[in-house]
XYZ file of C-alpha atoms in Angstrom:
532
model
C -90.247 -160.690 -57.390
C -92.363 -157.551 -57.195
C -94.106 -156.878 -53.913
C -97.553 -155.291 -53.817
C -98.347 -152.807 -51.099
C -100.985 -154.095 -48.732
C -103.417 -151.295 -49.379
C -103.667 -152.386 -53.012
C -104.246 -156.084 -52.400
C -107.966 -155.929 -53.078
C -107.426 -153.902 -56.250
C -104.885 -156.450 -57.460
C -107.283 -159.354 -56.945
C -110.075 -157.446 -58.655
C -107.897 -156.698 -61.668
C -106.932 -160.362 -62.012
C -110.620 -161.255 -62.086
C -111.268 -158.605 -64.709
C -108.301 -159.885 -66.706
C -109.686 -163.389 -66.678
C -112.936 -161.996 -68.031
C -111.134 -160.689 -71.059
C -109.654 -157.379 -70.040
C -106.004 -157.334 -71.132
C -105.116 -153.887 -69.788
C -104.712 -154.619 -66.085
C -102.322 -152.478 -64.024
C -100.797 -152.381 -60.563
C -98.918 -149.970 -58.320
C -96.159 -149.708 -55.763
C -93.932 -152.398 -57.253
C -90.233 -152.870 -56.668
C -88.046 -155.838 -57.450
C -84.481 -156.716 -56.583
C -82.666 -158.395 -59.449
C -82.778 -162.176 -59.211
C -79.830 -163.698 -61.002
C -81.137 -167.229 -61.118
C -84.156 -169.125 -62.368
C -85.670 -169.303 -65.806
C -88.219 -166.903 -67.238
C -91.531 -166.296 -65.589
C -94.589 -167.516 -67.392
C -95.699 -165.244 -70.200
C -96.582 -165.448 -73.846
C -93.819 -165.597 -76.434
C -93.584 -163.379 -79.465
C -94.073 -159.662 -79.947
C -91.376 -157.030 -79.483
C -89.508 -155.424 -76.628
C -88.685 -151.707 -76.645
C -85.870 -150.606 -74.347
C -84.878 -146.975 -73.725
C -81.147 -146.750 -73.004
C -78.969 -143.792 -71.990
C -76.269 -143.860 -74.660
C -75.365 -145.077 -78.142
C -72.331 -147.386 -78.459
C -69.431 -146.636 -80.775
C -69.339 -150.257 -81.923
C -71.152 -153.535 -81.326
C -67.847 -155.421 -81.271
C -67.134 -155.962 -77.550
C -63.581 -157.242 -78.048
C -62.201 -153.739 -78.733
C -63.824 -151.647 -75.989
C -64.810 -151.604 -72.325
C -67.790 -149.322 -73.028
C -70.888 -150.215 -71.037
C -73.096 -149.251 -73.990
C -71.339 -151.879 -76.116
C -71.309 -154.502 -73.355
C -75.044 -154.232 -72.725
C -76.087 -154.449 -76.387
C -73.482 -156.920 -77.688
C -74.400 -159.625 -75.161
C -77.613 -160.213 -77.111
C -75.564 -161.416 -80.109
C -72.238 -162.674 -78.816
C -71.182 -165.447 -76.464
C -67.852 -166.536 -75.019
C -66.221 -169.809 -74.046
C -66.857 -169.100 -70.368
C -69.231 -166.832 -68.474
C -70.341 -165.984 -64.923
C -73.116 -167.516 -62.840
C -75.161 -165.798 -60.116
C -72.262 -166.154 -57.643
C -69.864 -164.630 -60.173
C -68.265 -168.058 -60.463
C -66.906 -169.097 -63.865
C -69.180 -171.442 -65.832
C -68.958 -172.911 -69.367
C -70.913 -171.264 -72.176
C -69.690 -172.122 -75.687
C -67.221 -174.514 -74.106
C -68.825 -177.813 -73.190
C -66.151 -178.172 -70.521
C -62.559 -177.214 -69.776
C -59.630 -178.502 -67.743
C -56.201 -177.322 -66.645
C -52.892 -179.185 -66.807
C -51.041 -180.051 -63.610
C -48.529 -177.253 -64.130
C -51.351 -174.735 -64.762
C -49.949 -173.695 -68.134
C -52.353 -175.433 -70.543
C -56.122 -174.926 -70.590
C -58.054 -177.355 -72.787
C -61.538 -176.391 -73.987
C -63.986 -178.937 -75.393
C -66.371 -177.018 -77.635
C -70.102 -177.569 -77.875
C -70.994 -179.188 -81.189
C -73.772 -178.099 -83.532
C -73.586 -174.430 -82.489
C -74.581 -172.170 -85.380
C -73.502 -168.626 -86.119
C -76.164 -166.173 -87.244
C -74.968 -166.634 -90.844
C -75.756 -170.365 -90.661
C -72.156 -171.580 -90.353
C -71.283 -174.110 -87.627
C -68.819 -172.918 -84.972
C -65.545 -174.890 -84.930
C -62.088 -174.562 -83.400
C -60.887 -172.427 -86.320
C -63.424 -169.729 -85.432
C -62.546 -169.913 -81.741
C -58.800 -169.640 -82.288
C -59.173 -166.669 -84.662
C -61.549 -164.896 -82.271
C -59.455 -165.545 -79.190
C -56.197 -164.476 -80.831
C -57.819 -161.181 -81.716
C -59.326 -160.723 -78.246
C -56.010 -161.564 -76.552
C -54.348 -158.814 -78.592
C -57.049 -156.222 -77.883
C -58.122 -156.885 -74.305
C -56.677 -154.632 -71.616
C -57.276 -157.363 -69.040
C -55.035 -159.903 -70.805
C -51.894 -157.817 -71.135
C -50.135 -159.397 -68.157
C -52.271 -162.486 -67.502
C -51.955 -163.842 -71.066
C -48.663 -162.260 -72.079
C -46.994 -164.568 -74.598
C -49.952 -166.989 -74.594
C -50.800 -169.064 -77.684
C -54.132 -170.502 -78.837
C -53.973 -173.837 -80.681
C -56.484 -175.997 -82.516
C -56.350 -179.677 -81.483
C -59.277 -180.848 -83.589
C -62.514 -179.304 -84.866
C -64.028 -179.239 -81.367
C -60.992 -178.893 -79.098
C -58.884 -175.797 -78.434
C -55.886 -175.320 -76.153
C -54.544 -172.177 -74.513
C -50.799 -172.399 -73.787
C -49.459 -169.974 -71.176
C -45.926 -168.860 -70.483
C -46.762 -168.719 -66.772
C -49.620 -170.286 -64.846
C -52.396 -168.181 -63.328
C -55.705 -169.012 -61.665
C -57.056 -165.720 -63.076
C -57.301 -166.998 -66.659
C -60.894 -168.324 -66.410
C -62.061 -164.998 -64.932
C -60.431 -163.083 -67.780
C -62.224 -165.300 -70.311
C -65.557 -164.830 -68.518
C -65.255 -161.072 -67.964
C -68.099 -159.024 -69.446
C -66.419 -155.621 -69.719
C -64.435 -156.591 -72.810
C -66.143 -159.797 -73.818
C -64.044 -162.576 -75.355
C -66.671 -162.882 -78.083
C -66.610 -165.785 -80.536
C -67.344 -164.838 -84.141
C -66.712 -166.523 -87.512
C -63.038 -166.809 -88.454
C -63.488 -164.752 -91.622
C -65.205 -161.932 -89.683
C -62.539 -161.880 -86.963
C -59.705 -161.810 -89.485
C -61.253 -158.923 -91.453
C -61.954 -156.804 -88.366
C -59.819 -153.686 -87.948
C -58.581 -152.004 -84.750
C -61.901 -150.160 -84.285
C -63.876 -153.402 -84.397
C -65.740 -155.718 -86.719
C -68.226 -154.130 -89.097
C -70.159 -157.359 -89.648
C -71.914 -158.398 -86.448
C -72.249 -162.181 -86.425
C -72.332 -164.212 -83.224
C -73.967 -167.286 -81.705
C -76.330 -165.591 -79.221
C -80.128 -165.803 -78.911
C -80.663 -162.593 -80.908
C -79.097 -161.458 -84.163
C -78.382 -158.038 -85.601
C -80.792 -156.564 -88.144
C -80.271 -152.811 -88.404
C -78.592 -149.832 -86.715
C -80.190 -146.436 -87.277
C -77.690 -143.906 -85.954
C -78.970 -141.879 -82.976
C -82.275 -143.767 -83.123
C -82.124 -147.497 -82.379
C -80.583 -150.893 -83.016
C -82.946 -153.650 -84.107
C -82.299 -157.271 -83.082
C -84.414 -160.260 -83.989
C -84.811 -163.762 -82.593
C -82.237 -166.289 -83.826
C -84.344 -169.300 -84.698
C -81.396 -171.726 -84.766
C -80.069 -170.776 -81.340
C -78.970 -173.761 -79.247
C -79.422 -173.062 -75.513
C -77.618 -174.884 -72.751
C -79.721 -177.257 -70.669
C -78.672 -176.044 -67.202
C -80.933 -173.786 -65.165
C -80.351 -170.080 -65.733
C -77.913 -168.593 -63.241
C -76.457 -165.130 -63.738
C -75.322 -165.166 -67.366
C -74.891 -168.948 -67.424
C -77.307 -171.739 -68.198
C -80.385 -171.722 -70.383
C -81.186 -168.766 -72.637
C -84.345 -168.386 -74.684
C -85.363 -165.616 -77.063
C -89.016 -165.259 -76.044
C -89.675 -162.076 -78.022
C -89.389 -161.872 -81.790
C -87.792 -158.417 -81.918
C -85.872 -156.055 -79.652
C -85.609 -152.349 -80.431
C -82.776 -150.781 -78.430
C -83.589 -147.058 -78.472
C -81.014 -144.356 -77.648
C -82.696 -141.915 -75.267
C -80.112 -139.757 -73.443
C -82.674 -137.631 -71.588
C -83.898 -139.352 -68.443
C -87.265 -137.551 -68.311
C -87.946 -138.705 -71.871
C -87.129 -142.309 -70.935
C -89.432 -142.144 -67.911
C -92.273 -140.491 -69.855
C -91.953 -143.106 -72.584
C -92.137 -145.916 -70.022
C -95.233 -144.452 -68.394
C -96.947 -143.868 -71.756
C -96.191 -147.398 -72.943
C -93.798 -146.320 -75.707
C -91.004 -148.250 -73.949
C -91.162 -151.495 -72.002
C -87.889 -150.942 -70.117
C -86.065 -147.698 -69.246
C -82.534 -147.851 -67.862
C -80.804 -145.258 -65.672
C -83.760 -144.166 -63.544
C -82.807 -141.490 -60.995
C -83.370 -142.239 -57.322
C -85.860 -139.386 -56.893
C -88.040 -140.810 -59.690
C -88.415 -144.278 -58.152
C -91.463 -143.436 -56.046
C -93.255 -141.981 -59.066
C -92.723 -145.152 -61.102
C -93.697 -147.371 -58.175
C -96.971 -145.518 -57.788
C -97.823 -145.214 -61.466
C -100.254 -147.900 -62.705
C -98.498 -150.220 -65.124
C -94.890 -149.523 -64.107
C -92.428 -150.676 -61.467
C -88.704 -150.600 -60.816
C -85.867 -153.087 -60.659
C -83.110 -152.241 -58.148
C -79.750 -153.882 -58.800
C -76.378 -153.549 -57.070
C -73.873 -151.731 -59.275
C -70.565 -151.250 -57.481
C -68.791 -149.188 -54.853
C -68.890 -145.478 -54.056
C -65.436 -144.308 -53.117
C -63.440 -141.346 -51.908
C -60.111 -141.051 -53.777
C -57.014 -139.502 -52.182
C -54.235 -137.611 -53.977
C -51.271 -139.558 -52.631
C -48.631 -137.911 -54.828
C -48.526 -134.543 -53.069
C -50.276 -132.538 -50.394
C -51.683 -133.532 -47.007
C -52.843 -136.996 -48.044
C -49.442 -138.143 -49.226
C -49.126 -138.967 -45.505
C -50.947 -142.207 -44.684
C -51.824 -140.937 -41.202
C -53.861 -138.113 -42.738
C -55.715 -140.643 -44.888
C -56.371 -142.777 -41.822
C -57.656 -139.698 -39.986
C -60.266 -139.146 -42.705
C -61.304 -142.792 -42.541
C -61.911 -142.585 -38.796
C -63.738 -139.251 -39.173
C -66.254 -140.476 -41.734
C -69.659 -141.792 -40.746
C -70.076 -143.903 -43.845
C -73.764 -144.579 -43.330
C -74.395 -140.829 -43.122
C -72.446 -140.284 -46.354
C -74.382 -143.049 -48.123
C -77.703 -141.764 -46.832
C -76.802 -138.253 -48.005
C -75.918 -139.664 -51.408
C -78.787 -142.062 -52.044
C -81.515 -141.246 -49.513
C -83.346 -144.544 -49.336
C -81.491 -147.461 -47.724
C -82.713 -149.673 -50.572
C -80.070 -148.019 -52.750
C -76.966 -148.585 -50.616
C -75.279 -150.967 -48.196
C -72.431 -150.662 -45.712
C -69.733 -153.020 -46.995
C -65.923 -153.021 -46.521
C -65.184 -155.357 -49.437
C -64.460 -154.424 -53.044
C -66.398 -157.546 -53.999
C -70.000 -158.500 -53.271
C -70.920 -161.249 -50.796
C -72.310 -163.331 -53.670
C -68.863 -163.265 -55.334
C -67.856 -166.308 -53.351
C -64.546 -166.747 -55.178
C -63.275 -163.389 -53.894
C -65.403 -161.899 -51.122
C -63.656 -161.041 -47.842
C -64.661 -158.873 -44.877
C -61.010 -158.027 -44.104
C -60.731 -154.464 -42.855
C -64.137 -154.425 -41.184
C -62.464 -153.492 -37.871
C -61.535 -150.056 -39.259
C -64.225 -149.692 -41.948
C -66.776 -147.575 -40.066
C -65.203 -147.053 -36.662
C -66.160 -143.337 -36.366
C -63.508 -142.390 -33.804
C -63.115 -138.601 -33.897
C -60.495 -138.436 -31.147
C -58.281 -140.959 -32.907
C -58.818 -139.042 -36.151
C -57.662 -135.798 -34.527
C -54.598 -137.551 -33.053
C -53.599 -138.997 -36.438
C -54.143 -135.627 -38.121
C -51.823 -133.985 -35.618
C -49.182 -136.674 -36.240
C -49.498 -135.900 -39.963
C -48.519 -132.274 -39.126
C -51.718 -130.742 -40.440
C -51.479 -126.968 -40.003
C -54.946 -125.830 -40.997
C -54.277 -125.541 -44.727
C -57.302 -125.718 -47.024
C -57.830 -128.962 -48.915
C -59.712 -129.213 -52.216
C -62.511 -131.701 -52.842
C -63.353 -132.024 -56.538
C -66.967 -132.843 -57.276
C -69.646 -132.569 -59.954
C -73.384 -131.977 -59.927
C -73.603 -134.185 -63.033
C -73.788 -137.094 -60.587
C -75.935 -135.894 -57.701
C -74.971 -138.763 -55.424
C -71.280 -137.883 -55.749
C -71.912 -134.211 -55.085
C -74.004 -135.040 -52.007
C -71.254 -137.337 -50.715
C -68.710 -134.516 -51.107
C -70.914 -132.098 -49.150
C -71.421 -134.612 -46.327
C -67.679 -135.345 -46.221
C -66.812 -131.648 -46.077
C -69.042 -131.280 -43.002
C -67.605 -134.378 -41.302
C -64.032 -133.244 -41.884
C -64.794 -129.936 -40.195
C -65.444 -131.903 -36.985
C -61.781 -132.914 -36.815
C -60.508 -129.486 -37.831
C -59.884 -129.964 -41.553
C -60.750 -126.981 -43.717
C -62.183 -128.343 -46.957
C -63.311 -126.429 -50.048
C -65.607 -127.910 -52.697
C -64.690 -127.164 -56.295
C -67.645 -128.046 -58.507
C -67.187 -128.789 -62.212
C -68.951 -130.620 -64.993
C -67.837 -134.249 -65.124
C -65.607 -133.813 -68.181
C -63.694 -130.963 -66.540
C -63.350 -132.940 -63.318
C -61.780 -135.811 -65.270
C -59.236 -133.389 -66.726
C -58.390 -131.725 -63.412
C -57.980 -134.968 -61.493
C -55.011 -135.768 -63.756
C -53.024 -132.898 -62.204
C -51.924 -133.614 -58.602
C -51.460 -129.886 -57.932
C -55.188 -129.205 -58.316
C -56.911 -131.420 -55.778
C -56.761 -133.520 -52.628
C -59.944 -135.639 -52.740
C -62.575 -136.568 -55.300
C -65.528 -138.970 -55.324
C -66.417 -141.513 -57.972
C -68.121 -144.866 -58.452
C -66.551 -148.118 -59.641
C -68.593 -150.990 -60.982
C -68.099 -154.483 -59.604
C -65.074 -156.240 -61.107
C -64.280 -159.939 -61.516
C -60.654 -159.896 -60.313
C -58.671 -157.528 -58.035
C -56.451 -156.401 -60.915
C -59.368 -154.549 -62.512
C -59.419 -152.079 -59.637
C -56.896 -149.645 -61.099
C -56.520 -147.698 -57.876
C -54.750 -150.694 -56.276
C -51.923 -151.014 -58.788
C -48.890 -148.688 -58.576
C -48.056 -149.369 -62.222
C -51.495 -148.261 -63.392
C -50.843 -144.628 -62.368
C -54.570 -144.098 -62.041
C -55.447 -140.619 -60.630
C -54.587 -140.771 -56.951
C -51.220 -142.378 -57.734
C -51.036 -145.428 -55.514
C -47.495 -146.401 -54.526
C -47.591 -149.465 -52.289
C -44.935 -152.173 -52.776
C -46.906 -154.419 -50.396
C -50.095 -154.203 -52.487
C -48.130 -154.637 -55.725
C -46.476 -157.763 -54.324
C -49.844 -159.250 -53.340
C -51.298 -158.483 -56.788
C -48.382 -160.338 -58.386
C -48.812 -163.292 -56.028
C -52.554 -163.444 -56.767
C -51.838 -163.492 -60.497
C -49.340 -166.324 -60.048
C -51.586 -168.374 -57.733
C -52.231 -171.881 -59.034
C -55.594 -172.340 -57.313
C -58.531 -170.063 -56.629
C -58.397 -170.869 -52.903
C -54.816 -169.615 -52.805
C -55.778 -166.492 -54.780
C -58.692 -165.756 -52.445
C -56.533 -165.987 -49.317
C -53.992 -163.626 -50.862
C -56.771 -161.218 -51.799
C -57.999 -161.174 -48.194
C -54.503 -160.084 -47.168
C -54.540 -157.439 -49.901
C -57.877 -156.031 -48.731
C -56.563 -155.758 -45.165
C -53.508 -153.930 -46.495
C -55.786 -151.648 -48.535
C -57.568 -150.540 -45.365
C -54.193 -149.743 -43.802
C -52.678 -147.933 -46.792
C -56.000 -146.403 -47.975
C -55.468 -145.638 -51.673
C -59.196 -144.911 -51.565
C -61.950 -145.170 -48.968
C -64.674 -147.592 -49.961
C -67.767 -145.845 -48.612
C -70.058 -148.785 -49.450
C -71.945 -150.439 -52.297
C -74.736 -148.752 -54.197
C -77.457 -149.748 -56.605
C -78.854 -148.501 -59.890
C -82.474 -148.559 -60.964
C -84.258 -149.692 -64.128
C -87.900 -148.868 -64.831
C -89.963 -151.817 -66.088
C -93.479 -152.104 -67.505
C -95.844 -154.571 -65.836
C -96.177 -156.242 -69.235
C -92.566 -157.443 -69.027
C -92.074 -160.825 -67.393
C -88.768 -162.381 -66.357
C -86.592 -159.264 -66.593
C -83.518 -159.059 -64.392
C -80.238 -157.223 -64.327
C -76.874 -158.954 -64.042
C -73.886 -156.827 -65.049
C -76.362 -155.022 -67.305
C -79.898 -155.743 -68.530
C -80.628 -159.399 -69.351
C -83.191 -159.637 -72.158
C -83.262 -163.364 -72.886
C -85.851 -165.415 -70.989
C -87.982 -162.249 -71.064
C -91.493 -162.069 -72.468
C -93.951 -159.224 -73.060
C -97.691 -159.520 -72.551
C -99.699 -157.670 -75.168
């Protein structure tokens, strides 16, 4: 909920009085909200349209063929899945009425909700679900090992079974994952879709597709026959309502244009607000900001060759870093970051662990120097790749360079545009460290830097971590998987494929006219109204 600064309390009360007298153009200042993942929409009139300014245009609106954030954020308006995630990132039913697992963990049975309509008027049945899920299982990068050899079967019109070759407690998380949504669409649409995605966008969600004007906008409209769940809204689960008649999703790559459009009233919501613009939007009448946790900021080591192929050198860097200083250098205001040793957020109760906290931010320079000596460091220059395209990453690299000097490491910054950095990080001869961000994942296996087989830049090679990943995948219960993950996180802080500096947030600008907006793995535009 937005908080008003005390000095504006009187003005706020006065404007409410004026509003009650018939003035509909009230405004307020100094407003910031943290995303609230639960609760239904705030009071506000229904109808009208919502204009959102977004950073990028998607390649497709079919989320089953891509992990693109631009697709994920737009497609969720139209498409739904059997399972989804609540505010604690716990799996909850969506198009499934319920589901259960056989004693051997190899058969998942889904009871489908009845009377659910697609946007073309057709009722959703098991035939549509099986066709959609077979296609998703083939396309999804997350399912390659978890659902290898799996088979979807229709039992009756409202019952579907998933038969596995090997049991895994990770299956529900894969089905609920948002980064390559297991979207349900009509059987005929799924079967016609090619490898680049469906060209007919038909789902069951609260909004339906109307028009896509390339490089301009996508237009969605309210789906009048949408059937919401009855449970209270929580994360992406529970009740959804289309409170606006139309949504125009504008593609506005330039941040200053998005901000100017928000301030002028052209846009109701502007994503991707820079940290140094927050104060301006907070103090501009009629606008505020929504701050939402995004993921982790991390330092990545080249473990294939060079100094940091020695784990003691990596440990030396970990002990040398003042992680709060690095985060403060990156993000400035403490509202935008948090010291946190876990790859998962505290609200992710199925996975969160504080394992490794004993070495997370120890700041022991003498121990760092000792470890560096044991790693036979001889004063050679190390290369830190960075880019000014992401100011927070560049600032983190500068702060790290200065901290490493305190233990005698000579570090050189090589600054490139982001595209060039991505190319150079693929060659282990060209770098020793780079910084990047990683958005919050739903299972450990999505963190590519953990898995030796993934060969993600940095080239992890830890049999112990690989063994724990395999054991987590084979776990029959979530409690067992969570305990194994805690062991994995402790091992991560010993092996140090990366250094998790801490979690950081992103910012969305929001007009005061918008009620009920929140962000949960992207902007959530159902249960949102706009006051005219």
